[in-house]
XYZ file of N, CA and C in Angstrom:
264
model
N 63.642 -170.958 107.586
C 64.105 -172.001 108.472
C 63.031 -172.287 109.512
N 62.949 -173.510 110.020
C 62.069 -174.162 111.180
C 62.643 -173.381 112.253
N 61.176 -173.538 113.463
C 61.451 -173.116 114.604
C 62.433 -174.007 115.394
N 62.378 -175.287 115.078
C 63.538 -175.561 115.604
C 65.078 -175.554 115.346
N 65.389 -174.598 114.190
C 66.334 -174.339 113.844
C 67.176 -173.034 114.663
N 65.953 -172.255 114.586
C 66.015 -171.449 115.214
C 66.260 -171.459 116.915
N 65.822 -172.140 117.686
C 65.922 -172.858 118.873
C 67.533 -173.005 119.082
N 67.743 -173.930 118.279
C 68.662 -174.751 117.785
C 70.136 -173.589 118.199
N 70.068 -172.694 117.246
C 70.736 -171.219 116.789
C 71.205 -170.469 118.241
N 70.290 -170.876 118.621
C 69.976 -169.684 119.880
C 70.887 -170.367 121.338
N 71.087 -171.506 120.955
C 71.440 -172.297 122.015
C 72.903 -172.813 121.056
N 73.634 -172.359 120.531
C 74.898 -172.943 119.964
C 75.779 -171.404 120.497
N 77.012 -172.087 121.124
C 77.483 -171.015 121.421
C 78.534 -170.542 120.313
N 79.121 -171.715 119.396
C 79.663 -170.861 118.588
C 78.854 -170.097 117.517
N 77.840 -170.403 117.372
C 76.838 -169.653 116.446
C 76.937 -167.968 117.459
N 76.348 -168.437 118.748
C 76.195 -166.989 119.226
C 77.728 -166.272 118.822
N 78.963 -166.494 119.317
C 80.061 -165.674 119.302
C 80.129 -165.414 117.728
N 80.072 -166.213 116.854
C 80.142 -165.899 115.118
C 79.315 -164.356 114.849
N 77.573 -164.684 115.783
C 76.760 -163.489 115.364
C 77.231 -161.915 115.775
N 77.860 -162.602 117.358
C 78.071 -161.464 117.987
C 79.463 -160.658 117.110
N 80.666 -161.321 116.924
C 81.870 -160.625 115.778
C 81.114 -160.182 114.778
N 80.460 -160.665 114.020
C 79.855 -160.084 112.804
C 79.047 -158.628 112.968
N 78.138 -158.875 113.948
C 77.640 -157.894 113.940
C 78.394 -156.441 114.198
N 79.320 -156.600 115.950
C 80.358 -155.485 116.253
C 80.969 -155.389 114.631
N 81.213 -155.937 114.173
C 82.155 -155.426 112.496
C 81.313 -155.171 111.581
N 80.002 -155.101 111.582
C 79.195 -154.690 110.297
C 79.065 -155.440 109.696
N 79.486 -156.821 109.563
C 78.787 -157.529 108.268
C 77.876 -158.254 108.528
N 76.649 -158.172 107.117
C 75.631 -158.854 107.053
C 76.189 -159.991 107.063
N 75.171 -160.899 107.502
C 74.808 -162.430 106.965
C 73.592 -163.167 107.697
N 73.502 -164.700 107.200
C 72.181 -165.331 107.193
C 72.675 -166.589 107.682
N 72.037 -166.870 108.852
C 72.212 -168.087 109.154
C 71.365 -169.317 108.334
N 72.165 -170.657 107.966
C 71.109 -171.528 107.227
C 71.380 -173.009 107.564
N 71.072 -174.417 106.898
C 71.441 -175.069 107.301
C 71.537 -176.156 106.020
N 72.354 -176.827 106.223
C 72.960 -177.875 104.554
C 73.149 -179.373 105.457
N 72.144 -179.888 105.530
C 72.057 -181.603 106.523
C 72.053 -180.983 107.569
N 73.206 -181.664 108.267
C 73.416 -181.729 109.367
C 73.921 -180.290 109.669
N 74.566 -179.686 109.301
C 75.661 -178.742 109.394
C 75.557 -177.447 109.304
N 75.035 -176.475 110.110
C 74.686 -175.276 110.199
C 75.953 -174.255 109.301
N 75.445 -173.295 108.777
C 76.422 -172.216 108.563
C 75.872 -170.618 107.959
N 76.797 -170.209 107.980
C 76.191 -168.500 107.944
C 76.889 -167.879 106.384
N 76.231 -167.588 105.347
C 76.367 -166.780 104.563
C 76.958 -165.004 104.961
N 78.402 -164.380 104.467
C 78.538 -163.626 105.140
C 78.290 -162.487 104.285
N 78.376 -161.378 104.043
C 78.175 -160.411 102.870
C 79.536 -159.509 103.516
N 80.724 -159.555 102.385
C 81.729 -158.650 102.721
C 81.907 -156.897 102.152
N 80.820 -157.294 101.215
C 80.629 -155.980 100.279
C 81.430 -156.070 98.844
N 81.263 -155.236 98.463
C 81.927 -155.324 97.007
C 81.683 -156.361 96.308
N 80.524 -156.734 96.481
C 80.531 -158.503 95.637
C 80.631 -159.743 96.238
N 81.469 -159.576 97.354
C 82.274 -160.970 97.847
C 81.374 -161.106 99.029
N 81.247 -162.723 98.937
C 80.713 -163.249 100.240
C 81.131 -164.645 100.232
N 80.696 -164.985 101.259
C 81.165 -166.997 101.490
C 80.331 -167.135 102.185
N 80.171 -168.877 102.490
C 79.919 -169.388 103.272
C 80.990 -169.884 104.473
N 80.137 -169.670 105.726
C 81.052 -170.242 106.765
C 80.115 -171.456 107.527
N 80.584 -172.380 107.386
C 80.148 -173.450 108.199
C 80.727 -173.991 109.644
N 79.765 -174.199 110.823
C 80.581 -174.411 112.268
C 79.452 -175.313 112.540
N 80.299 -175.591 113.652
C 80.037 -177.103 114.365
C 78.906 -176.535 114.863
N 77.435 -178.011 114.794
C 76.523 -177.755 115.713
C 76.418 -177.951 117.261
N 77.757 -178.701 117.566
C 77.998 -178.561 118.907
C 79.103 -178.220 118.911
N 79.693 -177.976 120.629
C 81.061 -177.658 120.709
C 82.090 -179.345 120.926
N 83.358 -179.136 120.533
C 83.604 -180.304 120.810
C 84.337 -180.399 122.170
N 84.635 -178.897 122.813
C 85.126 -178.156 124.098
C 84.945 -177.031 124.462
N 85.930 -176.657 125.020
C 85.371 -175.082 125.986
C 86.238 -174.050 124.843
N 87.235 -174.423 124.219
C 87.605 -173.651 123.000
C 86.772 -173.334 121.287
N 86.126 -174.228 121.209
C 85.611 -174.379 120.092
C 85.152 -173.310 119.763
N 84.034 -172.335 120.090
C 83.412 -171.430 119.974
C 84.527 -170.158 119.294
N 85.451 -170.011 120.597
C 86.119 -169.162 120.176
C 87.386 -169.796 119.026
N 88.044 -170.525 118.670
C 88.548 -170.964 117.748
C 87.669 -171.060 116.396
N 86.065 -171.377 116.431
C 85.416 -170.766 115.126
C 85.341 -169.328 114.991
N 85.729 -168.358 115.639
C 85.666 -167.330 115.751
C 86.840 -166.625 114.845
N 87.844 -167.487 115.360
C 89.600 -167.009 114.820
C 89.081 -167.434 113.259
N 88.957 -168.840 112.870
C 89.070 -169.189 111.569
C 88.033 -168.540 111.017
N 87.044 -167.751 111.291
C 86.066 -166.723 110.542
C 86.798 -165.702 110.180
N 87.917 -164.974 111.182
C 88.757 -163.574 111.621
C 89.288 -163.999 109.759
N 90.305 -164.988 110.219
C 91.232 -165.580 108.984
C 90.463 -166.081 107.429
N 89.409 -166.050 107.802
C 88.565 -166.553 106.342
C 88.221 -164.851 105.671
N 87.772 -164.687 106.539
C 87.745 -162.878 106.160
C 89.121 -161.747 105.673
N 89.494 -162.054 106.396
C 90.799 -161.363 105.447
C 91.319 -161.912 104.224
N 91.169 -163.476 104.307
C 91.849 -164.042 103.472
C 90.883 -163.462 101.905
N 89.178 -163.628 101.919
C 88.325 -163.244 101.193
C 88.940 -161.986 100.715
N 88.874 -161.200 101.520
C 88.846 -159.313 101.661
C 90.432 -159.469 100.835
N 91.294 -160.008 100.820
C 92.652 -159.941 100.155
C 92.658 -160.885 98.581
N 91.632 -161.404 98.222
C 91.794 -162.266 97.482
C 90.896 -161.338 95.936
N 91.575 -161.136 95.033
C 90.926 -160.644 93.700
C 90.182 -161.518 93.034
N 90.066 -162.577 93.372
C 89.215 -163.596 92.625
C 87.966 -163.728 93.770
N 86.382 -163.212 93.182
C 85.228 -163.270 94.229
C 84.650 -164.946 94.061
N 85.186 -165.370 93.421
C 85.180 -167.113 93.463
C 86.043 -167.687 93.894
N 86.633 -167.132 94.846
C 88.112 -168.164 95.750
C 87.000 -168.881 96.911
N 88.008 -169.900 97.186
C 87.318 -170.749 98.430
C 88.181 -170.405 99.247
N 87.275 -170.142 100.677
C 88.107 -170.018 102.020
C 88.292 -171.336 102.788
């Protein structure tokens, strides 16, 4: 990725709160970008991973943490699902 992606990354706050949950919980992932639309590859183990895509801006003072919840909920939903090709 460009340095200004990276820039970019560093200055999104729901990106920061996404990195910061992931990391406190152990899972890998990779931040990347598809157009416009930033998102993070997550690694759940056992095979399973997704993509999570979030807003490059906020659209309020909730946003950040509301991408946070629907990551919480994409993850369990993954982690509960026997098919490693389900969509979250």
């Amino acid at each position: 990725m460009g340095n200004n992606f990276n820039k970019a990354l560093r200055r999104n706050e729901s990106y920061q709160k996404l990195s910061a949950y992931l990391t406190q919980h152990g899972y890998s992932f990779e931040p990347s970008m598809a157009g416009k639309h930033p998102y993070v590859v997550v690694e759940l183990g056992e095979g399973k991973s997704f993509k999570f895509f979030f807003p490059s801006s906020a659209s309020d003072v909730r946003s950040a943490d509301n991408c946070v919840s629907q990551m919480k909920r994409a993850i369990r939903q993954r982690l509960a699902s026997n098919d490693n090709n389900a969509r979250v």
